[in-house]
Every structure is written in structure tokens, then in C-alpha cells.
mmCIF file of C-alpha atoms in Angstrom:
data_model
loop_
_atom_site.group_PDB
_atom_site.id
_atom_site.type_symbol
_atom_site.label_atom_id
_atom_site.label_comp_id
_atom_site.label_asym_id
_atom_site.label_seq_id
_atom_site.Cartn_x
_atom_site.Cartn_y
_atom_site.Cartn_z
ATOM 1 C CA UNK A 876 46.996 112.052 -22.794
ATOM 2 C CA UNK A 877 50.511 110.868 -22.182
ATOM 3 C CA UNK A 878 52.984 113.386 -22.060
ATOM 4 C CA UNK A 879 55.976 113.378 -25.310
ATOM 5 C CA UNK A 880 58.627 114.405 -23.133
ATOM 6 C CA UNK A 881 60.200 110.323 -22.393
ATOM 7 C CA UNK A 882 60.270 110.334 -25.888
ATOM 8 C CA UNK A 883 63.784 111.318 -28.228
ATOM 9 C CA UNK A 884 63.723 114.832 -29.859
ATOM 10 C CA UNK A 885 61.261 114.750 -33.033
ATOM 11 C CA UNK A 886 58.472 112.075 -31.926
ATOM 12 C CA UNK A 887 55.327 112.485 -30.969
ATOM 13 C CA UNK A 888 53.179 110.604 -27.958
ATOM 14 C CA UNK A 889 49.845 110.473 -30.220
ATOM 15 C CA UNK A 890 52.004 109.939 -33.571
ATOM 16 C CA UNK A 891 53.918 107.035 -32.178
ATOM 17 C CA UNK A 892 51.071 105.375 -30.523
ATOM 18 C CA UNK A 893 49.047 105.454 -33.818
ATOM 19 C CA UNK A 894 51.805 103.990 -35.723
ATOM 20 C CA UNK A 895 51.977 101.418 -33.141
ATOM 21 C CA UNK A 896 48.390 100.422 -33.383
ATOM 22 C CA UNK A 897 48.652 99.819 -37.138
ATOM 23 C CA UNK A 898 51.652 97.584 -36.488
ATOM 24 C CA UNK A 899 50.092 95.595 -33.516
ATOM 25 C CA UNK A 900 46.738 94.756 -35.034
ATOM 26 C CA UNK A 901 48.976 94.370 -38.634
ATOM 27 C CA UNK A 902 50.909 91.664 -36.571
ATOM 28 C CA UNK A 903 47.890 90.147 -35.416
ATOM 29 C CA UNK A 904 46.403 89.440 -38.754
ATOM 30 C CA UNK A 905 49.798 88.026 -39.667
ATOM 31 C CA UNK A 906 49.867 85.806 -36.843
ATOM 32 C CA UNK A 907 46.266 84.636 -36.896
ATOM 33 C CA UNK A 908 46.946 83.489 -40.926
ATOM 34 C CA UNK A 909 49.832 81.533 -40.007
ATOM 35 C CA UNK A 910 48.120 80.284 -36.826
ATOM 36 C CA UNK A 911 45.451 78.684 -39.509
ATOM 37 C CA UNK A 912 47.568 77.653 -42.194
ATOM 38 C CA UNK A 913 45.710 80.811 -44.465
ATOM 39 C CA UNK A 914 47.689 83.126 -46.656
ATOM 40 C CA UNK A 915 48.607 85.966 -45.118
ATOM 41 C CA UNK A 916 48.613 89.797 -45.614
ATOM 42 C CA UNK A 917 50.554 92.397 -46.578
ATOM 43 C CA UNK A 918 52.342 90.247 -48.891
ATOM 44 C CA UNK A 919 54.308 87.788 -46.530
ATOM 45 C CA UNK A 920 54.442 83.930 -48.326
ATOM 46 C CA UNK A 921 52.296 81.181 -46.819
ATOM 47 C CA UNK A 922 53.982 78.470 -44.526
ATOM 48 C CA UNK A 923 55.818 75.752 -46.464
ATOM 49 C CA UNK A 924 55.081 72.621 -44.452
ATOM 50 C CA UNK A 925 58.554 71.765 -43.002
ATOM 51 C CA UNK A 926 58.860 68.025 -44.552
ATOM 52 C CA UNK A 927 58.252 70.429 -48.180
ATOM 53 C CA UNK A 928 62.121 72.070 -47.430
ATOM 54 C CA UNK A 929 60.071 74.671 -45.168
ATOM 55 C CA UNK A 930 60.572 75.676 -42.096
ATOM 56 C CA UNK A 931 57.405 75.970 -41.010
ATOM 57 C CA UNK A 932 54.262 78.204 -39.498
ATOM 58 C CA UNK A 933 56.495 79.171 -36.268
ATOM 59 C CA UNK A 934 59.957 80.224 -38.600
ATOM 60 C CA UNK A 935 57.774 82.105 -41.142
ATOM 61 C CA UNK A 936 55.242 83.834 -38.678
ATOM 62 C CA UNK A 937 57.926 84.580 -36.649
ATOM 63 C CA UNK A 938 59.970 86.317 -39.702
ATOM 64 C CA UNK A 939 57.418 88.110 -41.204
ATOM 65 C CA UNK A 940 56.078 89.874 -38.622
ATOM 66 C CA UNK A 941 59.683 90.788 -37.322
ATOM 67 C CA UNK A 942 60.166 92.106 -40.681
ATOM 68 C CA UNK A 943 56.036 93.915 -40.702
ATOM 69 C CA UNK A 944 57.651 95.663 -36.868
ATOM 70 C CA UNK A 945 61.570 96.330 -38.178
ATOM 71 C CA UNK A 946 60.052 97.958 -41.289
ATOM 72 C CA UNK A 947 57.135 99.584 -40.228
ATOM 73 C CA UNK A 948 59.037 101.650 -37.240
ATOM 74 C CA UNK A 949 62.077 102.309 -39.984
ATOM 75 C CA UNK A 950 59.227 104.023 -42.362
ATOM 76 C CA UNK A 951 57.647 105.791 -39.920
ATOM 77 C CA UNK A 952 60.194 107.304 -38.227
ATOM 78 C CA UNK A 953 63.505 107.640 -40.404
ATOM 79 C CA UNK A 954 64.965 110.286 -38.404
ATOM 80 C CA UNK A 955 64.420 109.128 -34.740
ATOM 81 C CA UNK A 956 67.161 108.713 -32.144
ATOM 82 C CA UNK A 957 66.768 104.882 -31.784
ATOM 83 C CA UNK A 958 68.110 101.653 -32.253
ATOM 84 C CA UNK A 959 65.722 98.415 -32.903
ATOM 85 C CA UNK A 960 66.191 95.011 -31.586
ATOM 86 C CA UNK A 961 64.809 92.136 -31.697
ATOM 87 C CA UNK A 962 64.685 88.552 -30.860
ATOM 88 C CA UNK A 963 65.531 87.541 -34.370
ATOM 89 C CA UNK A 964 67.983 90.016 -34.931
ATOM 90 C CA UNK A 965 70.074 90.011 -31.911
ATOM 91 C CA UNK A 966 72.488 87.597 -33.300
ATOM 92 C CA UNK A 967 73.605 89.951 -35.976
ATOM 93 C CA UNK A 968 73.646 93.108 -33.597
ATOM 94 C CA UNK A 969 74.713 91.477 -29.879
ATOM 95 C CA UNK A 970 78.034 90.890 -28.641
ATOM 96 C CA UNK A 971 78.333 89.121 -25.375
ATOM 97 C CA UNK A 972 79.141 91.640 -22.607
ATOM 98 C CA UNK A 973 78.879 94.167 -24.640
ATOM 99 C CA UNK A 974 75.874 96.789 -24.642
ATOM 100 C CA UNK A 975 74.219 98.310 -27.242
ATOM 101 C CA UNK A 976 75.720 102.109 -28.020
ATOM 102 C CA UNK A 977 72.028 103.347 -27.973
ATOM 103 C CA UNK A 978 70.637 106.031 -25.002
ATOM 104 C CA UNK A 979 66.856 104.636 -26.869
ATOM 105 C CA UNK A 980 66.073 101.026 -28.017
ATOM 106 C CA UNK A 981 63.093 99.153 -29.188
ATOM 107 C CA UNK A 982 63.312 95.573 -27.842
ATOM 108 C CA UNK A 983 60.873 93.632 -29.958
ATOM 109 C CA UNK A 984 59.672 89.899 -29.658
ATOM 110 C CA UNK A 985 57.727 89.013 -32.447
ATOM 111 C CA UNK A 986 56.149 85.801 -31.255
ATOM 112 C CA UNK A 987 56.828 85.144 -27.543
ATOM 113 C CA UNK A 988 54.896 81.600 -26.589
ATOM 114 C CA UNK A 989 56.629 79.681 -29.389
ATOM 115 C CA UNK A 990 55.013 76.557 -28.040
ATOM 116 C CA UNK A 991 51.192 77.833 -27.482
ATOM 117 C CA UNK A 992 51.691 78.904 -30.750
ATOM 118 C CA UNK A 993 52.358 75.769 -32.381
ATOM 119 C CA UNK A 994 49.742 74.136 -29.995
ATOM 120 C CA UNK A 995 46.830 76.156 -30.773
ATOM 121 C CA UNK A 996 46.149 77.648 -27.126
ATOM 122 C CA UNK A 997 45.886 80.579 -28.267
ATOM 123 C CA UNK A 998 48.487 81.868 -25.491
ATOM 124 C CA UNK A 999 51.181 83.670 -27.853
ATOM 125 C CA UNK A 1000 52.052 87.647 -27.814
ATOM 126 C CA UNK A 1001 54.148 90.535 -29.740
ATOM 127 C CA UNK A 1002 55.799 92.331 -27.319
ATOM 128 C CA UNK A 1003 57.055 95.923 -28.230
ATOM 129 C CA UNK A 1004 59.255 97.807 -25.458
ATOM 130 C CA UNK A 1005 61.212 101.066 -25.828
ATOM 131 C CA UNK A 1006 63.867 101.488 -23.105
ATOM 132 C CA UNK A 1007 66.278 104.359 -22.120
ATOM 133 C CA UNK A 1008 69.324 103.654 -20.418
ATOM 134 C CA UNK A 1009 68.368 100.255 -19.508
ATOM 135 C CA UNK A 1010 65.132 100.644 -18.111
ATOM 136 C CA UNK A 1011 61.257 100.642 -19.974
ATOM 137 C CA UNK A 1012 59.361 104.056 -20.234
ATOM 138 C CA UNK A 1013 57.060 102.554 -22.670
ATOM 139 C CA UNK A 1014 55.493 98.744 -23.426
ATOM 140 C CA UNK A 1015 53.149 97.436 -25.633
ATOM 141 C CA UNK A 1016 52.069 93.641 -25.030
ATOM 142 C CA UNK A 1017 49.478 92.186 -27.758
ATOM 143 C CA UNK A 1018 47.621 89.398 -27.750
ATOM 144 C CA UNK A 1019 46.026 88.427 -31.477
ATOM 145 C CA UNK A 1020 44.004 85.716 -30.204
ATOM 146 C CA UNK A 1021 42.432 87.633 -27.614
ATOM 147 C CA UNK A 1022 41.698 91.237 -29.857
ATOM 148 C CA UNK A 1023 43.395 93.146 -27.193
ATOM 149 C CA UNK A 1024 46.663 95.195 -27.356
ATOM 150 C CA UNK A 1025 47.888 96.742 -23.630
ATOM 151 C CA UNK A 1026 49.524 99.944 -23.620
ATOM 152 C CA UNK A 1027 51.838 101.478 -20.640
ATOM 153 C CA UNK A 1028 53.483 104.431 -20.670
ATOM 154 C CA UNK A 1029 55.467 104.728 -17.286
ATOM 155 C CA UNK A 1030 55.033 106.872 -15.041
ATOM 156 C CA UNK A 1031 51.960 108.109 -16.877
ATOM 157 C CA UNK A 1032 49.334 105.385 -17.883
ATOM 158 C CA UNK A 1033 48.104 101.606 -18.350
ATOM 159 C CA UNK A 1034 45.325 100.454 -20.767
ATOM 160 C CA UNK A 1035 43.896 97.360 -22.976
ATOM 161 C CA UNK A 1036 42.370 98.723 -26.276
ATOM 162 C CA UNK A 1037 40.398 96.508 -28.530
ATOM 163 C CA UNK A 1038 40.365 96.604 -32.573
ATOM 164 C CA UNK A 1039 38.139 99.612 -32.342
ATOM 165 C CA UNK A 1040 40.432 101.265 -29.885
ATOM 166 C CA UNK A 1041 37.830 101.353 -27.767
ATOM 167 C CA UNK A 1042 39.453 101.592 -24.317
ATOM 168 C CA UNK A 1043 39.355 99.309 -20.795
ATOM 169 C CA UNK A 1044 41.373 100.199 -17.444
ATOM 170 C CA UNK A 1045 43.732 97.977 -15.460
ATOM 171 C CA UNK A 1046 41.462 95.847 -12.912
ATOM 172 C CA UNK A 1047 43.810 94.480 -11.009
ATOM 173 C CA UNK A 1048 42.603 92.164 -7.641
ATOM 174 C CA UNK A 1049 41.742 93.330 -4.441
ATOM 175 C CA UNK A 1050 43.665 90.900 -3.187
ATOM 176 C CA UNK A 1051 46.651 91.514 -0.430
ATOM 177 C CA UNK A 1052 47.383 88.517 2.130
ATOM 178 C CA UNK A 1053 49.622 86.474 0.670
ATOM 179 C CA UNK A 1054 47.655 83.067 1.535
ATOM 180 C CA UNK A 1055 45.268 84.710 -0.716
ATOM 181 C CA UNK A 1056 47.133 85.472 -4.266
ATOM 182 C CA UNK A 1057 46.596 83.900 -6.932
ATOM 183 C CA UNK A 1058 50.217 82.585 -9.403
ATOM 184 C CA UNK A 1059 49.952 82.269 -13.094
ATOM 185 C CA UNK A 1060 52.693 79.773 -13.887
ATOM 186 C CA UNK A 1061 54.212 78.953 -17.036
ATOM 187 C CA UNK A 1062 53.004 75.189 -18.318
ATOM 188 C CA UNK A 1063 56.786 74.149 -20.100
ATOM 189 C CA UNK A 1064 59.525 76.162 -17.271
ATOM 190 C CA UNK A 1065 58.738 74.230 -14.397
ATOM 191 C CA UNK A 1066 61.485 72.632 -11.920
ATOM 192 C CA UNK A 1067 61.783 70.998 -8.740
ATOM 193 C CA UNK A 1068 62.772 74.475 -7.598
ATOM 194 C CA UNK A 1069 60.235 76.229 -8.509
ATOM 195 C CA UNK A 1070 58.106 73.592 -7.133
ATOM 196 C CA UNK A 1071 59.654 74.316 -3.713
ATOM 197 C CA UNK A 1072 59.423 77.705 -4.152
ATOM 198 C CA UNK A 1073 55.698 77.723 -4.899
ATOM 199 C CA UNK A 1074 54.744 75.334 -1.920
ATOM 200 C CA UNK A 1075 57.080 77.596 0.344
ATOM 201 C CA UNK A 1076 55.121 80.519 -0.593
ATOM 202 C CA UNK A 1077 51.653 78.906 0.557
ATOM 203 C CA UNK A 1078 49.997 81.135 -2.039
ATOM 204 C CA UNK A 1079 45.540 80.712 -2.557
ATOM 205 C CA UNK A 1080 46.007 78.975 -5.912
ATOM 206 C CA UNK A 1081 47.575 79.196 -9.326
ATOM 207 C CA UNK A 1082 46.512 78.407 -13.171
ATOM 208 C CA UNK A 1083 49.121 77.646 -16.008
ATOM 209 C CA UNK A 1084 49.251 80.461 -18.995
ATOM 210 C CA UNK A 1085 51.534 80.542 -21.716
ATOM 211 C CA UNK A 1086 53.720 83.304 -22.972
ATOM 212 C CA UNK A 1087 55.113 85.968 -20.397
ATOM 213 C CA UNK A 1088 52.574 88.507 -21.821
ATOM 214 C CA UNK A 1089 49.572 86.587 -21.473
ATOM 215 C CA UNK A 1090 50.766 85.623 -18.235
ATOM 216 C CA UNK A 1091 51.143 89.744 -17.178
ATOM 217 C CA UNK A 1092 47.869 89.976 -19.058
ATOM 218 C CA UNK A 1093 45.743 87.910 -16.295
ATOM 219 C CA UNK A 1094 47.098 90.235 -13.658
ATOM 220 C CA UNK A 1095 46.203 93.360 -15.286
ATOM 221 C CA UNK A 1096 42.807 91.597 -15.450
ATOM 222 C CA UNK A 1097 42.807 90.975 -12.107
ATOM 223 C CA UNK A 1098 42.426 86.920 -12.783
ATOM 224 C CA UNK A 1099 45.569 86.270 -11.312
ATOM 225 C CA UNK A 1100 47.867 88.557 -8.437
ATOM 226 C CA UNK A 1101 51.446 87.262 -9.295
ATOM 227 C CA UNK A 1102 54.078 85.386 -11.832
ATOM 228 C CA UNK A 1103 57.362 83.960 -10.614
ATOM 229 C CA UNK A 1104 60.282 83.334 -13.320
ATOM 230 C CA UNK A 1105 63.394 81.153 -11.843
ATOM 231 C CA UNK A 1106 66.174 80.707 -13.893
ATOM 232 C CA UNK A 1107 70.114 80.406 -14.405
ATOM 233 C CA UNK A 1108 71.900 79.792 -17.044
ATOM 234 C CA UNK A 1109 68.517 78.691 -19.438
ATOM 235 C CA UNK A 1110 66.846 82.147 -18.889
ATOM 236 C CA UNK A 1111 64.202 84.733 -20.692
ATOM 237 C CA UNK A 1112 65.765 87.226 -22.380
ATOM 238 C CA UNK A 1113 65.439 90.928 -22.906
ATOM 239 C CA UNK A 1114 62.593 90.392 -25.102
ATOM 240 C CA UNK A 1115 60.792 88.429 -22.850
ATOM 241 C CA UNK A 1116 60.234 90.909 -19.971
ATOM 242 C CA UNK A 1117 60.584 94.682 -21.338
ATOM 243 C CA UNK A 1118 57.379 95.245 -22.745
ATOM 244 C CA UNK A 1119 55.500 93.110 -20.112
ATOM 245 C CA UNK A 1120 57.311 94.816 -17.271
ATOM 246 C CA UNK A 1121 56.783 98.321 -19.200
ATOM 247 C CA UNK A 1122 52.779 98.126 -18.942
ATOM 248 C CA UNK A 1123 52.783 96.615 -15.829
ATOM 249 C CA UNK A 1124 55.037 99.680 -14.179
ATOM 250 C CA UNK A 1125 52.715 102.133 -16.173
ATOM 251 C CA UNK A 1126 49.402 99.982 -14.068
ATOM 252 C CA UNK A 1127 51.291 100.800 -10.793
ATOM 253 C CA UNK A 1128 52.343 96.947 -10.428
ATOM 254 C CA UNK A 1129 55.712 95.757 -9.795
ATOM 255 C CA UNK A 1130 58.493 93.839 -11.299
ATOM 256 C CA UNK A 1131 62.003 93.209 -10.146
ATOM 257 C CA UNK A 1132 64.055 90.438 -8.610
ATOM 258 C CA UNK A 1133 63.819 88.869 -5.259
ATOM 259 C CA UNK A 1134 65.942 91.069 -3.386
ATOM 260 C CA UNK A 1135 63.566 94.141 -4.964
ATOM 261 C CA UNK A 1136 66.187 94.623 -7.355
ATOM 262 C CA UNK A 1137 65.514 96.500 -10.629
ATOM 263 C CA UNK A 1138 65.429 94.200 -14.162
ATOM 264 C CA UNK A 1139 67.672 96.098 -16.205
ATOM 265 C CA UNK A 1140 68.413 96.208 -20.166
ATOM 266 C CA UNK A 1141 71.021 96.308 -22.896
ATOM 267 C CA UNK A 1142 73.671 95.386 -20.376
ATOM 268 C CA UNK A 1143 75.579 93.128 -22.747
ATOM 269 C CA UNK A 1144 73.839 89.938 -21.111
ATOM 270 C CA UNK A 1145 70.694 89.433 -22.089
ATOM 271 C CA UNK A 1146 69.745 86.668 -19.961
ATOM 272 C CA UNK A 1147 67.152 87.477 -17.268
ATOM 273 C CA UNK A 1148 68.098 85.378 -14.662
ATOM 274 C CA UNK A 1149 67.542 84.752 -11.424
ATOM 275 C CA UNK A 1150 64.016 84.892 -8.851
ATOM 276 C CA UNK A 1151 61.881 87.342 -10.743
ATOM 277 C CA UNK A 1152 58.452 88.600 -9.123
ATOM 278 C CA UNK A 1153 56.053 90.278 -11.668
ATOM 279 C CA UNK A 1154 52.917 91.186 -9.284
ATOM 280 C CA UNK A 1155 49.846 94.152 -9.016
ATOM 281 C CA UNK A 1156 51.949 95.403 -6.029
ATOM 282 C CA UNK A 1157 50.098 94.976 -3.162
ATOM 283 C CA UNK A 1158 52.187 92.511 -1.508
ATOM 284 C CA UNK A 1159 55.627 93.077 -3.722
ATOM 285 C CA UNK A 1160 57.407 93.372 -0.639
ATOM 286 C CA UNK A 1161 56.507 90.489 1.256
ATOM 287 C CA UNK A 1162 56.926 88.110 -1.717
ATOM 288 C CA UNK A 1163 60.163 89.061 -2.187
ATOM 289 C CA UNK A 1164 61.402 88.664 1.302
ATOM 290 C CA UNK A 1165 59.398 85.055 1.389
ATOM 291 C CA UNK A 1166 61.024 83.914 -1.710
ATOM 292 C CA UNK A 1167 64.447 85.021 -0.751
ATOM 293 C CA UNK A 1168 64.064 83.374 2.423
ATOM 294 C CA UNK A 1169 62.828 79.996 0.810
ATOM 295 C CA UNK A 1170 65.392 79.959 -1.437
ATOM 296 C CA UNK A 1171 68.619 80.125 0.694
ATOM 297 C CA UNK A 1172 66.857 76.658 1.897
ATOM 298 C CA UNK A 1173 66.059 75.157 -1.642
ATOM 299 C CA UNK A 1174 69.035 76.177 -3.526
ATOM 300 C CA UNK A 1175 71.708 78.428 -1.116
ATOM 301 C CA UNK A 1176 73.852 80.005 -3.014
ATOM 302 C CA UNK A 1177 71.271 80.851 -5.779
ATOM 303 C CA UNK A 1178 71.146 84.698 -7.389
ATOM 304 C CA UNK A 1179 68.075 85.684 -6.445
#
């Protein structure tokens, strides 16, 4: 079993992993309710339709289960040595430049794929990451519509549990030569640059997926080999990237910036800009040195 010592003084590996279990597949059910218009549990109101004075299935999913995660991990463990963020929070707790005073922090999205979410793909997540300093040690990426929650504890382990908890490894693709990788590419975040970038790479193929952690999600499957974020000022946030970079470490895969660079969190920007690589590893290297190299061409001057 993963080993309690990356955790703060007082919690448990197996204790915390339980609790997060109950709070993943709680999440779930509260998504999937407000997916279908049903009422949903553990008290949370049913969607008012937004031309009603609501704000609709997105604002109230998106609400409830940030309270179901901010409550849950407050109950559970009162006394722990941690601070918790989250998307919907961070506008209360964030200054600009300024970091967090916390040596622990839960970075939570609630509902990352917004838009496959309102569209009915499917292709939405609840991303759970706890970070030290201001890198991931552990990452939990769930995906309601597919019944399967991915675990990473880095440094240690990667898995995808079902509802049962029964257990599947990491698969990721045999595949090494970079004419031969397959990109999973977000369907709304697409520019001319990334356009370049892609045909520069001469990669075997790609398929669109939504959110960040169902895009991680096909690599761990071994579906797809790579995922590319390019971005400036309009970039993902913390939120975003922890907990899909967290179980995607833990796998053995990779995640950084062109250059090889580390992401890194709570720095007082939470903007994750710039060329980011998410891949199974094999060819890390050589993708980042391609893309840095095709984009002094495309956009010189660019932060890779």
C-alpha cells in the first residue's frame, strides 16, 4: 500500500483514501442528477432553469459539489495541516502574486469540462490534488460518466478503481517514435498556433476529448500517447492540471513545459501558461525539444 509518510502529521494513507472515495463517487451522483435535470442527493436543490431567476445545471452542479468536497474534507479531518482551494473559492482566498501561506493544499476543481458538461458528452471530471510546496504528491481525477475514479500517489502508485473499488493498472501505449503518437486535443482551445504546432510535430494521429482529465485519462488507457496545452494570457489554472499531472507522475508519465520545466503551484499566479506536454514518457524528451524548436518559428518570442 502507499506509504503515509508525504502526508502532514495525523493522517493516514488508507484513512484519507477512503474518505476520498466516498467524496468522489458522492460527487458523481451529484453530477450525474444535475447532468439529467433529476433531484439530487445529499440534500443539494434541483437546477432552477436559468430564464426561472436560476442560474442553471452548470452554477448549481458546480456549487454543490464544491460545497459536498469543502465540507466533506473539513469533517473528516478537522485537525489536519492543510489549506483547501478551489476553483470556486479562489476569489475569496487568492491575491494576485501572492501565494498561499500553506506548506499542504488541496487544489480542487469541482467540474472541469464546463462545456461537455452542458453538452452532454459526457467528457467532464472532479479533480482533487494535494500539493506540498508547490508541487503534487497526490491526485485524484474522476470521471462520473465513465464509473472510474484514478488514483496517484507520487512516487509510489497509479490506478483506476471502479464503484466497487475493484482495481485496473495504468496501460499506457507501447508506442515511442514520435511519427507514431497519438494527441488528444481539446475540441474548444484550438488556435492557429497550435495548429502549427501540431502539423510541425508530424505526430500518427489525434482525437478531440474534453476536460483536461479525460484527456490524461486516454493516456493512462493507453488510447492516446500525448496532450499539448498552449496558452498566454487565457490559460488553465491550478485546478486544471494538479490532480491530472499528480496521477500521471504516480503512472511514471510526464508533465512539464517545453523546455522540461517543472509545472509548479500556489505561486501567486495561477495561470498555467505557456507549451505544456502531458505524455506516458516515452518520448518526453524529444517532444519537448520538437516543440520548442517549432515554436521559435511560429511565434518567437513565445514562453514555452
Amino acid at each position: 500500500m502507499p506509504s503515509s509518510a508525504l502526508l502532514p502529521a495525523g493522517v493516514s494513507m488508507d484513512g484519507l483514501l477512503a474518505e476520498l472515495r466516498r467524496l468522489s463517487w458522492g460527487a458523481a451522483d451529484i453530477l450525474r442528477a444535475y447532468a439529467r435535470g433529476d433531484q439530487p442527493p445529499h440534500g443539494f436543490p434541483k437546477a432552477l432553469r436559468v430564464e426561472d431567476g436560476g442560474d442553471g445545471p452548470v452554477s448549481a452542479a458546480d456549487l454543490a459539489v464544491n460545497r459536498w468536497l469543502l465540507d466533506g474534507l473539513s469533517s473528516a479531518f478537522p485537525d489536519a495541516d492543510w489549506t483547501l482551494l478551489s476553483e470556486e473559492t479562489a476569489k475569496e482566498q487568492l491575491t494576485e502574486g501572492v501565494p498561499l501561506e500553506a506548506e499542504w493544499l488541496w487544489i480542487l476543481d469541482p467540474l472541469d469540462g464546463t462545456k461537455d458538461f452542458l453538452q452532454g458528452t459526457g467528457e467532464y471530471a472532479v479533480h482533487l490534488a494535494l500539493v506540498k510546496g508547490q508541487r503534487p504528491v497526490l491526485g485524484v481525477v474522476l470521471l462520473p460518466e465513465a464509473d472510474e475514479l484514478w488514483i496517484g500517489v507520487v512516487g509510489e502508485a497509479a490506478w483506476c478503481e471502479d464503484r466497487t473499488g475493484q482495481r485496473s493498472p495504468v496501460r499506457f501505449s507501447q508506442r515511442s517514435d514520435l511519427s507514431d503518437l497519438i494527441l488528444v486535443a481539446s475540441r474548444s482551445h484550438r488556435d492557429e498556433r497550435l495548429e502549427a504546432l501540431i502539423s510541425a510535430l508530424q505526430l500518427g494521429g489525434s482525437r478531440a476529448v474534453g476536460s483536461v482529465g479525460c484527456k490524461v485519462a486516454t493516456i493512462l488507457r493507453g488510447e492516446t500517447d500525448l496532450y499539448i496545452s498552449l496558452s498566454g494570457r487565457s490559460a488553465p489554472k491550478d485546478w486544471d492540471m494538479a490532480a491530472p499531472e499528480a496521477v500521471l507522475l504516480a503512472a511514471g508519465g510526464r508533465f512539464t513545459h517545453a523546455n522540461l520545466k517543472e509545472l509548479t503551484y500556489n505561486t501567486g499566479d495561477v495561470r498555467q501558461a505557456g507549451c505544456l506536454i502531458a505524455s506516458h514518457g516515452k518520448a518526453h524528451a524529444a517532444l519537448g525539444e520538437c516543440a520548442a524548436r517549432a515554436m521559435a518559428s511560429i511565434d518567437p518570442g513565445f514562453p514555452v
